[in-house]
Structures are given as C-alpha cells and as structure tokens.
mmCIF file of C-alpha atoms in Angstrom:
data_model
loop_
_atom_site.group_PDB
_atom_site.id
_atom_site.type_symbol
_atom_site.label_atom_id
_atom_site.label_comp_id
_atom_site.label_asym_id
_atom_site.label_seq_id
_atom_site.Cartn_x
_atom_site.Cartn_y
_atom_site.Cartn_z
ATOM 1 C CA MET L 268 24.011 102.756 58.614
ATOM 2 C CA VAL L 269 24.389 101.504 55.079
ATOM 3 C CA ASP L 270 27.241 99.236 54.127
ATOM 4 C CA GLN L 271 30.179 100.586 52.189
ATOM 5 C CA THR L 272 29.133 99.094 48.864
ATOM 6 C CA THR L 273 25.756 100.761 49.145
ATOM 7 C CA GLY L 274 27.520 103.923 50.255
ATOM 8 C CA GLN L 275 29.560 104.030 47.072
ATOM 9 C CA ALA L 276 26.470 103.333 45.000
ATOM 10 C CA LEU L 277 24.621 106.221 46.696
ATOM 11 C CA LEU L 278 27.423 108.637 45.859
ATOM 12 C CA VAL L 279 27.513 107.503 42.234
ATOM 13 C CA ASP L 280 23.731 107.718 42.055
ATOM 14 C CA ALA L 281 23.834 111.329 43.295
ATOM 15 C CA ALA L 282 26.376 112.268 40.640
ATOM 16 C CA LEU L 283 24.432 110.563 37.853
ATOM 17 C CA ARG L 284 21.260 112.346 38.982
ATOM 18 C CA SER L 285 23.110 115.657 38.961
ATOM 19 C CA TRP L 286 24.441 114.949 35.449
ATOM 20 C CA GLN L 287 20.965 114.078 34.205
ATOM 21 C CA THR L 288 19.371 117.139 35.812
ATOM 22 C CA HIS L 289 21.760 119.575 34.187
ATOM 23 C CA LEU L 290 21.748 117.703 30.886
ATOM 24 C CA ASP L 291 17.948 117.748 30.778
ATOM 25 C CA ARG L 292 17.793 121.471 31.565
ATOM 26 C CA ALA L 293 20.250 122.289 28.809
ATOM 27 C CA GLY L 294 18.556 119.888 26.397
ATOM 28 C CA GLN L 295 15.165 121.443 27.053
ATOM 29 C CA LEU L 296 16.544 124.872 26.261
ATOM 30 C CA PHE L 297 18.594 124.046 23.154
ATOM 31 C CA GLN L 298 16.337 121.407 21.631
ATOM 32 C CA GLY L 299 13.374 123.773 21.705
ATOM 33 C CA LEU L 300 15.052 126.389 19.518
ATOM 34 C CA THR L 301 14.540 127.136 15.845
ATOM 35 C CA ASP L 302 17.374 127.750 13.388
ATOM 36 C CA THR L 303 16.676 131.475 13.697
ATOM 37 C CA GLN L 304 16.839 131.398 17.486
ATOM 38 C CA LEU L 305 20.086 129.419 17.386
ATOM 39 C CA GLN L 306 21.683 132.370 15.584
ATOM 40 C CA ARG L 307 21.140 134.599 18.638
ATOM 41 C CA GLU L 308 24.117 135.582 20.755
ATOM 42 C CA ILE L 309 24.201 135.015 24.518
ATOM 43 C CA ALA L 310 25.404 138.623 24.857
ATOM 44 C CA PRO L 311 26.512 141.199 22.270
ATOM 45 C CA GLY L 312 29.566 139.915 20.410
ATOM 46 C CA LYS L 313 29.644 136.623 22.331
ATOM 47 C CA ASN L 314 28.955 133.039 21.277
ATOM 48 C CA ARG L 315 25.764 132.142 19.490
ATOM 49 C CA LEU L 316 23.376 129.572 20.959
ATOM 50 C CA LEU L 317 24.215 127.384 17.949
ATOM 51 C CA TYR L 318 27.834 127.239 19.036
ATOM 52 C CA LEU L 319 27.039 126.361 22.654
ATOM 53 C CA PHE L 320 24.639 123.633 21.521
ATOM 54 C CA GLY L 321 27.282 122.064 19.272
ATOM 55 C CA HIS L 322 30.042 122.645 21.823
ATOM 56 C CA LEU L 323 28.236 120.753 24.585
ATOM 57 C CA ALA L 324 27.373 117.924 22.182
ATOM 58 C CA ALA L 325 31.011 117.714 21.027
ATOM 59 C CA VAL L 326 32.533 117.814 24.529
ATOM 60 C CA ASN L 327 30.076 115.231 25.822
ATOM 61 C CA ASP L 328 30.682 112.986 22.778
ATOM 62 C CA ALA L 329 34.361 112.969 23.718
ATOM 63 C CA MET L 330 33.416 111.506 27.122
ATOM 64 C CA LEU L 331 32.798 108.164 25.398
ATOM 65 C CA PRO L 332 36.495 107.388 24.728
ATOM 66 C CA LEU L 333 37.636 109.254 27.852
ATOM 67 C CA LEU L 334 35.515 106.974 30.040
ATOM 68 C CA GLY L 335 36.460 103.885 28.013
ATOM 69 C CA LEU L 336 32.925 103.451 26.712
ATOM 70 C CA GLY L 337 33.687 103.458 22.996
ATOM 71 C CA ALA L 338 34.727 105.711 20.156
ATOM 72 C CA ARG L 339 33.237 109.150 19.623
ATOM 73 C CA LEU L 340 30.085 109.041 17.533
ATOM 74 C CA HIS L 341 30.706 112.445 15.918
ATOM 75 C CA PRO L 342 34.397 113.341 15.711
ATOM 76 C CA GLU L 343 33.471 115.874 13.005
ATOM 77 C CA LEU L 344 32.128 118.126 15.783
ATOM 78 C CA GLU L 345 35.618 118.606 17.219
ATOM 79 C CA GLU L 346 36.865 121.098 14.638
ATOM 80 C CA PRO L 347 33.927 123.540 14.455
ATOM 81 C CA PHE L 348 32.765 123.304 18.074
ATOM 82 C CA ILE L 349 35.895 122.674 20.169
ATOM 83 C CA LYS L 350 39.034 123.607 18.245
ATOM 84 C CA GLN L 351 37.579 126.641 16.524
ATOM 85 C CA ALA L 352 35.787 129.611 17.991
ATOM 86 C CA ASP L 353 32.246 130.510 17.016
ATOM 87 C CA ARG L 354 31.893 131.778 13.428
ATOM 88 C CA ALA L 355 35.414 130.620 12.479
ATOM 89 C CA THR L 356 33.946 127.942 10.226
ATOM 90 C CA PRO L 357 30.774 128.024 8.089
ATOM 91 C CA ASP L 358 27.659 126.607 9.766
ATOM 92 C CA THR L 359 27.011 123.079 8.532
ATOM 93 C CA LEU L 360 24.530 121.912 11.160
ATOM 94 C CA GLY L 361 21.144 123.321 12.111
ATOM 95 C CA ALA L 362 18.533 122.787 14.800
ATOM 96 C CA ALA L 363 17.230 119.477 13.449
ATOM 97 C CA GLU L 364 20.674 117.881 13.046
ATOM 98 C CA LEU L 365 21.993 119.096 16.395
ATOM 99 C CA THR L 366 18.862 117.897 18.160
ATOM 100 C CA ARG L 367 19.353 114.457 16.639
ATOM 101 C CA LEU L 368 23.088 114.326 17.455
ATOM 102 C CA TRP L 369 22.393 115.478 21.029
ATOM 103 C CA ASP L 370 19.967 112.621 21.608
ATOM 104 C CA GLU L 371 22.239 110.085 19.947
ATOM 105 C CA ILE L 372 25.308 111.085 21.963
ATOM 106 C CA HIS L 373 23.511 111.191 25.299
ATOM 107 C CA ALA L 374 21.753 107.880 24.688
ATOM 108 C CA ALA L 375 25.177 106.291 24.061
ATOM 109 C CA LEU L 376 26.540 107.853 27.251
ATOM 110 C CA ALA L 377 23.546 106.651 29.274
ATOM 111 C CA ALA L 378 24.019 103.131 27.911
ATOM 112 C CA GLY L 379 27.731 103.288 28.746
ATOM 113 C CA PHE L 380 27.139 104.628 32.257
ATOM 114 C CA ALA L 381 24.769 101.709 32.888
ATOM 115 C CA THR L 382 27.627 99.244 32.298
ATOM 116 C CA LEU L 383 29.823 100.777 35.015
ATOM 117 C CA SER L 384 29.772 99.506 38.587
ATOM 118 C CA ALA L 385 30.159 101.974 41.455
ATOM 119 C CA SER L 386 33.827 101.051 41.804
ATOM 120 C CA ASP L 387 34.459 101.451 38.056
ATOM 121 C CA TRP L 388 33.833 105.162 38.595
ATOM 122 C CA HIS L 389 36.970 105.647 40.643
ATOM 123 C CA ASP L 390 39.118 103.807 38.120
ATOM 124 C CA LYS L 391 41.357 105.919 35.961
ATOM 125 C CA HIS L 392 40.062 107.538 32.821
ATOM 126 C CA THR L 393 41.808 106.824 29.523
ATOM 127 C CA ALA L 394 43.745 110.105 29.231
ATOM 128 C CA VAL L 395 45.934 109.235 32.214
ATOM 129 C CA SER L 396 48.637 106.527 32.218
ATOM 130 C CA ALA L 397 48.614 103.740 34.828
ATOM 131 C CA GLU L 398 51.842 105.187 36.187
ATOM 132 C CA ALA L 399 50.490 108.724 36.564
ATOM 133 C CA PHE L 400 47.297 107.351 38.087
ATOM 134 C CA THR L 401 49.318 105.775 40.922
ATOM 135 C CA ARG L 402 50.490 109.255 41.868
ATOM 136 C CA GLU L 403 47.222 111.031 41.006
ATOM 137 C CA PRO L 404 44.288 108.738 41.868
ATOM 138 C CA HIS L 405 41.898 111.660 41.540
ATOM 139 C CA ARG L 406 42.196 111.490 37.744
ATOM 140 C CA ASN L 407 39.332 109.027 37.611
ATOM 141 C CA ARG L 408 36.097 108.564 35.671
ATOM 142 C CA PHE L 409 34.099 110.169 38.465
ATOM 143 C CA ALA L 410 36.088 113.392 38.194
ATOM 144 C CA VAL L 411 35.285 113.472 34.463
ATOM 145 C CA LEU L 412 31.563 113.065 35.172
ATOM 146 C CA LEU L 413 31.592 115.890 37.737
ATOM 147 C CA SER L 414 33.631 118.141 35.498
ATOM 148 C CA ARG L 415 31.370 117.647 32.496
ATOM 149 C CA THR L 416 28.261 118.225 34.625
ATOM 150 C CA ALA L 417 29.628 121.587 35.783
ATOM 151 C CA HIS L 418 30.592 122.336 32.172
ATOM 152 C CA ILE L 419 26.975 121.902 31.091
ATOM 153 C CA ALA L 420 25.787 124.169 33.934
ATOM 154 C CA TYR L 421 28.401 126.814 33.011
ATOM 155 C CA HIS L 422 27.159 127.114 29.433
ATOM 156 C CA HIS L 423 23.514 126.668 30.357
ATOM 157 C CA GLY L 424 23.892 129.714 32.617
ATOM 158 C CA GLN L 425 25.076 131.610 29.550
ATOM 159 C CA ALA L 426 22.433 130.265 27.194
ATOM 160 C CA VAL L 427 19.533 131.466 29.370
ATOM 161 C CA LEU L 428 20.746 135.044 28.826
ATOM 162 C CA ALA L 429 20.074 135.007 25.088
ATOM 163 C CA ASP L 430 16.960 136.598 23.712
ATOM 164 C CA ARG L 431 14.838 133.664 22.628
ATOM 165 C CA SER L 432 11.735 135.626 21.654
ATOM 166 C CA MET F 244 41.376 97.183 43.458
ATOM 167 C CA VAL F 245 40.761 99.489 46.355
ATOM 168 C CA ASP F 246 38.512 98.499 49.225
ATOM 169 C CA GLN F 247 35.039 99.932 49.509
ATOM 170 C CA THR F 248 35.900 102.408 52.255
ATOM 171 C CA THR F 249 38.678 103.838 50.123
ATOM 172 C CA GLY F 250 36.294 103.780 47.173
ATOM 173 C CA GLN F 251 33.803 105.984 48.983
ATOM 174 C CA ALA F 252 36.574 108.323 50.072
ATOM 175 C CA LEU F 253 37.807 108.625 46.471
ATOM 176 C CA LEU F 254 34.350 109.620 45.270
ATOM 177 C CA VAL F 255 33.975 112.212 48.035
ATOM 178 C CA ASP F 256 37.459 113.513 47.323
ATOM 179 C CA ALA F 257 36.569 113.989 43.640
ATOM 180 C CA ALA F 258 33.468 115.978 44.554
ATOM 181 C CA LEU F 259 35.331 118.155 47.055
ATOM 182 C CA ARG F 260 38.018 118.845 44.450
ATOM 183 C CA SER F 261 35.341 119.796 41.931
ATOM 184 C CA TRP F 262 33.693 122.104 44.474
ATOM 185 C CA GLN F 263 37.023 123.771 45.268
ATOM 186 C CA THR F 264 37.954 124.164 41.608
ATOM 187 C CA HIS F 265 34.749 125.966 40.701
ATOM 188 C CA LEU F 266 34.733 127.988 43.922
ATOM 189 C CA ASP F 267 38.298 129.142 43.305
ATOM 190 C CA ARG F 268 37.550 130.144 39.717
ATOM 191 C CA ALA F 269 34.530 132.177 40.772
ATOM 192 C CA GLY F 270 36.403 133.661 43.728
ATOM 193 C CA GLN F 271 39.287 134.717 41.511
ATOM 194 C CA LEU F 272 36.897 136.503 39.201
ATOM 195 C CA PHE F 273 34.683 138.244 41.772
ATOM 196 C CA GLN F 274 37.299 139.014 44.394
ATOM 197 C CA GLY F 275 39.463 140.809 41.860
ATOM 198 C CA LEU F 276 36.786 143.357 40.957
ATOM 199 C CA THR F 277 36.447 146.972 42.046
ATOM 200 C CA ASP F 278 33.185 148.557 43.172
ATOM 201 C CA THR F 279 32.874 150.108 39.717
ATOM 202 C CA GLN F 280 33.371 146.787 37.961
ATOM 203 C CA LEU F 281 30.826 145.108 40.241
ATOM 204 C CA GLN F 282 28.191 147.482 38.853
ATOM 205 C CA ARG F 283 28.609 145.996 35.364
ATOM 206 C CA GLU F 284 25.861 143.788 33.979
ATOM 207 C CA ILE F 285 26.544 140.305 32.626
ATOM 208 C CA ALA F 286 24.463 141.269 29.573
ATOM 209 C CA PRO F 287 22.269 144.292 28.809
ATOM 210 C CA GLY F 288 19.442 144.482 31.336
ATOM 211 C CA LYS F 289 20.578 141.363 33.215
ATOM 212 C CA ASN F 290 22.071 140.897 36.702
ATOM 213 C CA ARG F 291 25.047 142.928 37.810
ATOM 214 C CA LEU F 292 28.259 141.203 38.904
ATOM 215 C CA LEU F 293 27.572 142.593 42.396
ATOM 216 C CA TYR F 294 24.368 140.591 42.583
ATOM 217 C CA LEU F 295 25.947 137.345 41.425
ATOM 218 C CA PHE F 296 28.799 137.789 43.912
ATOM 219 C CA GLY F 297 26.374 138.290 46.813
ATOM 220 C CA HIS F 298 24.011 135.591 45.522
ATOM 221 C CA LEU F 299 26.707 132.911 45.479
ATOM 222 C CA ALA F 300 27.915 133.964 48.945
ATOM 223 C CA ALA F 301 24.334 133.843 50.290
ATOM 224 C CA VAL F 302 23.447 130.477 48.741
ATOM 225 C CA ASN F 303 26.702 128.929 49.910
ATOM 226 C CA ASP F 304 26.247 130.378 53.419
ATOM 227 C CA ALA F 305 22.921 128.547 53.580
ATOM 228 C CA MET F 306 24.786 125.261 53.002
ATOM 229 C CA LEU F 307 26.013 125.445 56.622
ATOM 230 C CA PRO F 308 22.617 124.660 58.216
ATOM 231 C CA LEU F 309 21.535 122.489 55.273
ATOM 232 C CA LEU F 310 24.527 120.201 55.803
ATOM 233 C CA GLY F 311 24.158 120.319 59.594
ATOM 234 C CA LEU F 312 27.422 122.227 60.005
ATOM 235 C CA GLY F 313 26.076 125.190 61.974
ATOM 236 C CA ALA F 314 24.007 128.323 61.592
ATOM 237 C CA ARG F 315 24.360 130.694 58.656
ATOM 238 C CA LEU F 316 27.030 133.311 59.261
ATOM 239 C CA HIS F 317 25.237 136.015 57.254
ATOM 240 C CA PRO F 318 21.450 135.556 57.192
ATOM 241 C CA GLU F 319 21.186 139.227 56.202
ATOM 242 C CA LEU F 320 22.297 138.199 52.682
ATOM 243 C CA GLU F 321 19.102 136.217 52.137
ATOM 244 C CA GLU F 322 16.802 139.163 51.487
ATOM 245 C CA PRO F 323 18.866 141.211 48.989
ATOM 246 C CA PHE F 324 20.638 138.322 47.239
ATOM 247 C CA ILE F 325 18.203 135.390 47.261
ATOM 248 C CA LYS F 326 14.646 136.573 47.909
ATOM 249 C CA GLN F 327 14.897 139.788 45.936
ATOM 250 C CA ALA F 328 16.002 140.315 42.371
ATOM 251 C CA ASP F 329 18.950 142.509 41.501
ATOM 252 C CA ARG F 330 18.349 146.247 42.101
ATOM 253 C CA ALA F 331 15.165 145.588 44.144
ATOM 254 C CA THR F 332 16.939 146.737 47.308
ATOM 255 C CA PRO F 333 19.576 149.491 47.740
ATOM 256 C CA ASP F 334 23.190 148.300 47.623
ATOM 257 C CA THR F 335 24.560 147.984 51.137
ATOM 258 C CA LEU F 336 27.667 145.913 50.448
ATOM 259 C CA GLY F 337 30.643 146.674 48.248
ATOM 260 C CA ALA F 338 33.693 144.864 46.933
ATOM 261 C CA ALA F 339 35.622 144.933 50.218
ATOM 262 C CA GLU F 340 32.748 143.617 52.349
ATOM 263 C CA LEU F 341 31.703 140.922 49.885
ATOM 264 C CA THR F 342 35.308 139.766 49.529
ATOM 265 C CA ARG F 343 35.551 139.414 53.302
ATOM 266 C CA LEU F 344 32.183 137.609 53.629
ATOM 267 C CA TRP F 345 33.108 135.277 50.790
ATOM 268 C CA ASP F 346 36.295 134.191 52.529
ATOM 269 C CA GLU F 347 34.579 133.868 55.896
ATOM 270 C CA ILE F 348 31.710 131.731 54.551
ATOM 271 C CA HIS F 349 33.938 129.440 52.531
ATOM 272 C CA ALA F 350 36.417 128.993 55.380
ATOM 273 C CA ALA F 351 33.519 127.892 57.605
ATOM 274 C CA LEU F 352 32.326 125.474 54.933
ATOM 275 C CA ALA F 353 35.826 124.042 54.471
ATOM 276 C CA ALA F 354 36.136 123.546 58.236
ATOM 277 C CA GLY F 355 32.725 121.859 58.305
ATOM 278 C CA PHE F 356 33.495 119.606 55.338
ATOM 279 C CA ALA F 357 36.648 118.453 57.142
ATOM 280 C CA THR F 358 34.528 117.086 60.007
ATOM 281 C CA LEU F 359 32.475 114.818 57.708
ATOM 282 C CA SER F 360 33.468 111.225 57.036
ATOM 283 C CA ALA F 361 32.891 109.744 53.592
ATOM 284 C CA SER F 362 29.730 108.017 54.808
ATOM 285 C CA ASP F 363 28.406 111.230 56.414
ATOM 286 C CA TRP F 364 28.048 112.558 52.885
ATOM 287 C CA HIS F 365 25.278 110.135 51.975
ATOM 288 C CA ASP F 366 23.347 110.908 55.147
ATOM 289 C CA LYS F 367 20.297 113.063 54.769
ATOM 290 C CA HIS F 368 20.549 116.818 54.710
ATOM 291 C CA THR F 369 18.537 118.852 57.223
ATOM 292 C CA ALA F 370 15.764 119.997 54.884
ATOM 293 C CA VAL F 371 14.417 116.442 54.534
ATOM 294 C CA SER F 372 12.612 114.493 57.270
ATOM 295 C CA ALA F 373 13.831 111.065 58.388
ATOM 296 C CA GLU F 374 10.606 109.625 57.013
ATOM 297 C CA ALA F 375 10.953 111.219 53.583
ATOM 298 C CA PHE F 376 14.618 110.210 53.477
ATOM 299 C CA THR F 377 13.608 106.543 53.770
ATOM 300 C CA ARG F 378 11.694 106.926 50.520
ATOM 301 C CA GLU F 379 14.151 109.352 48.890
ATOM 302 C CA PRO F 380 17.702 108.413 49.948
ATOM 303 C CA HIS F 381 19.113 110.627 47.198
ATOM 304 C CA ARG F 382 18.239 113.730 49.252
ATOM 305 C CA ASN F 383 21.612 113.555 50.953
ATOM 306 C CA ARG F 384 24.482 115.913 51.756
ATOM 307 C CA PHE F 385 26.380 114.770 48.688
ATOM 308 C CA ALA F 386 23.556 115.865 46.393
ATOM 309 C CA VAL F 387 23.699 119.309 48.018
ATOM 310 C CA LEU F 388 27.437 119.555 47.406
ATOM 311 C CA LEU F 389 27.050 118.587 43.738
ATOM 312 C CA SER F 390 24.112 120.935 43.247
ATOM 313 C CA ARG F 391 25.918 123.910 44.755
ATOM 314 C CA THR F 392 29.037 123.191 42.711
ATOM 315 C CA ALA F 393 27.002 123.295 39.505
ATOM 316 C CA HIS F 394 25.283 126.449 40.781
ATOM 317 C CA ILE F 395 28.656 128.183 41.081
ATOM 318 C CA ALA F 396 29.604 127.066 37.571
ATOM 319 C CA TYR F 397 26.253 128.286 36.179
ATOM 320 C CA HIS F 398 26.762 131.831 37.467
ATOM 321 C CA HIS F 399 30.497 131.841 36.793
ATOM 322 C CA GLY F 400 29.661 131.137 33.160
ATOM 323 C CA GLN F 401 27.510 134.257 33.219
ATOM 324 C CA ALA F 402 30.011 136.428 35.090
ATOM 325 C CA VAL F 403 32.755 135.888 32.523
ATOM 326 C CA LEU F 404 30.532 137.582 29.927
ATOM 327 C CA ALA F 405 30.570 140.964 31.689
ATOM 328 C CA ASP F 406 32.827 143.691 30.479
ATOM 329 C CA ARG F 407 35.478 143.922 33.189
ATOM 330 C CA SER F 408 37.718 146.465 31.495
#
C-alpha cells in the first residue's frame, strides 16, 4: 500500500507521462516536416499539416493562462489557427517558425507543470468561477491536462494519414 | 482544501469522465453508420471505418484482463482487428453485430471500473510482474486507462475524415 499523498502523485505522474508521450509523438511528426510537406492535406480537401501544427501549438499555448501558469506566449496564433479554418488567412508562419514556437510553448508548459503539486491539479482552472467550481469540482486543472492530451492524439491520428513523401 | 483521499478520487473521476467523453463521441459516430458507410475509407487507400470500429472494440475488450476485471468477452476480434491489417481477412461482422459488441464490451468495462477504488487505479496492471512494478510503478491501471482514452481519440480523429454521406 502507498499512502494517499503518494497515490495522488502517482496519478498525476501517469497523466504527465501520457501528455509527454503524445506531445513527443506529434512533435516528432510535425517538427520533421519541410515547408513543402506542411502544405500537404491529411485527406483530400481537409486540413493541411501546417494548420494542425499551428492549431496544436495555439491550443496548447492557451493552456498557460487556463492553468494559471502565465499569459499566452503567442496570442497571435489564435486568429489563424483556432478562430479561423485552414486557408482562411494567408500563411505567415513556416516550418522553422512553427518548430521554434512549438518548443518555446511546450518548454513553458513543462516549467509551469513542475511548479504544481499533486493537489494543485484538482484545483479549479481559471475559466471556471469559484462558485461554479463548488457545484462542478470536475472542472479542474487535471481535466484540462487530460483533455489537451486527447486533443493532441486526435490530430496526430489525422496527421499520420498525410502523404509525407 | 480537500483531503488526500478525496484528492485521489477527484483525479480518478477526471480520467473516467475523459474516457467516457471520448468513448461516447466515437460510439456516436460508429454506431450511427450503415454497413455501406462502414465500407468507406478514412482517406484514399487507408483503413475503412469498419476496421476502426472493430479495432477500438477489440483493443478495449482486451482492457478487461489487463485491468484484472475478467476475461475478454470477444477474443475472436483479436485476429481480424488487431493482429491483421484492414482487408487482410474477409469481413465477418457488420454494423449490427459491431454495435452490439461495442455496447457489451463497454458495459462490462463500466461495471469493472465501478468495482475499483481510487487507490486500485495506481496498482499494477496484469501485464507487468510484481518485480518489474517495483522498478516501474508507472505501469499501473491508471496509465492503461489514459492510454486507451487517447487511443480512442486518435482513431476518432481519423474516422471523422471519412465521407459519411
């Protein structure tokens, strides 16, 4: 038997490992692509790899304020990669810039995660009021981490379908 | 502040909610398809929806023994949907059968999950020896739950790309 504090820490550790696994797999795919490859679609008429790369960077960047870890590093990603669909705005970022932003954003998240204790993870995230959190204690930081991990896996599953030859 | 026992339970609850969310989304997509629609590919030359439907059912069925919750209900899914690639074996199951198996497997998993306490989740899963678990305490039931949740999301992301008209 492990004590309860260790128990919590083991559960958080499992979730952080899962996050890192899926992040690394996606990073290995996207960060190895050229500008030409990033123009490829995941399926005919669907999103380009470029869009998914920027979309994951943008959504993960927004985890910083949501988890109370600081301001977004790249709020300029919101418009082209979250609010707008692929091809709705001209491309302004390429492989080199997105690779750099990806590393920067995920290094900031890793540093922020390291400041959280196991019990900080079941505290509320910043998009829920203290009052609502009393009624809905599942709207916590941990739920955000799990949700964003599955979000990476969802788009990674799509990205592997693109022709990368 | 919540006590540590409640803390563990909150983390497990978040993971079970995440599992259910992604399972429901995939179930809603696959279980609403006809036999004709299940023949569609997610992208040209890639897996058919039929294969992904059976693959997720098969992989999730195998969670029963892995989590120590009982034997697999449908070991016959292993060969066509895990060991073999799509189209390597003749189709033996259609929309009606897969819909029924899906519900049966996930009802058994839900019943099994309900028997586990929060601390049972950080116990080892059955594919790791007691000795190896001492060195690698992250090979626990919780890691399996998180991994299989992301696995559903990965293939759900692919399934949404298929033409379902």
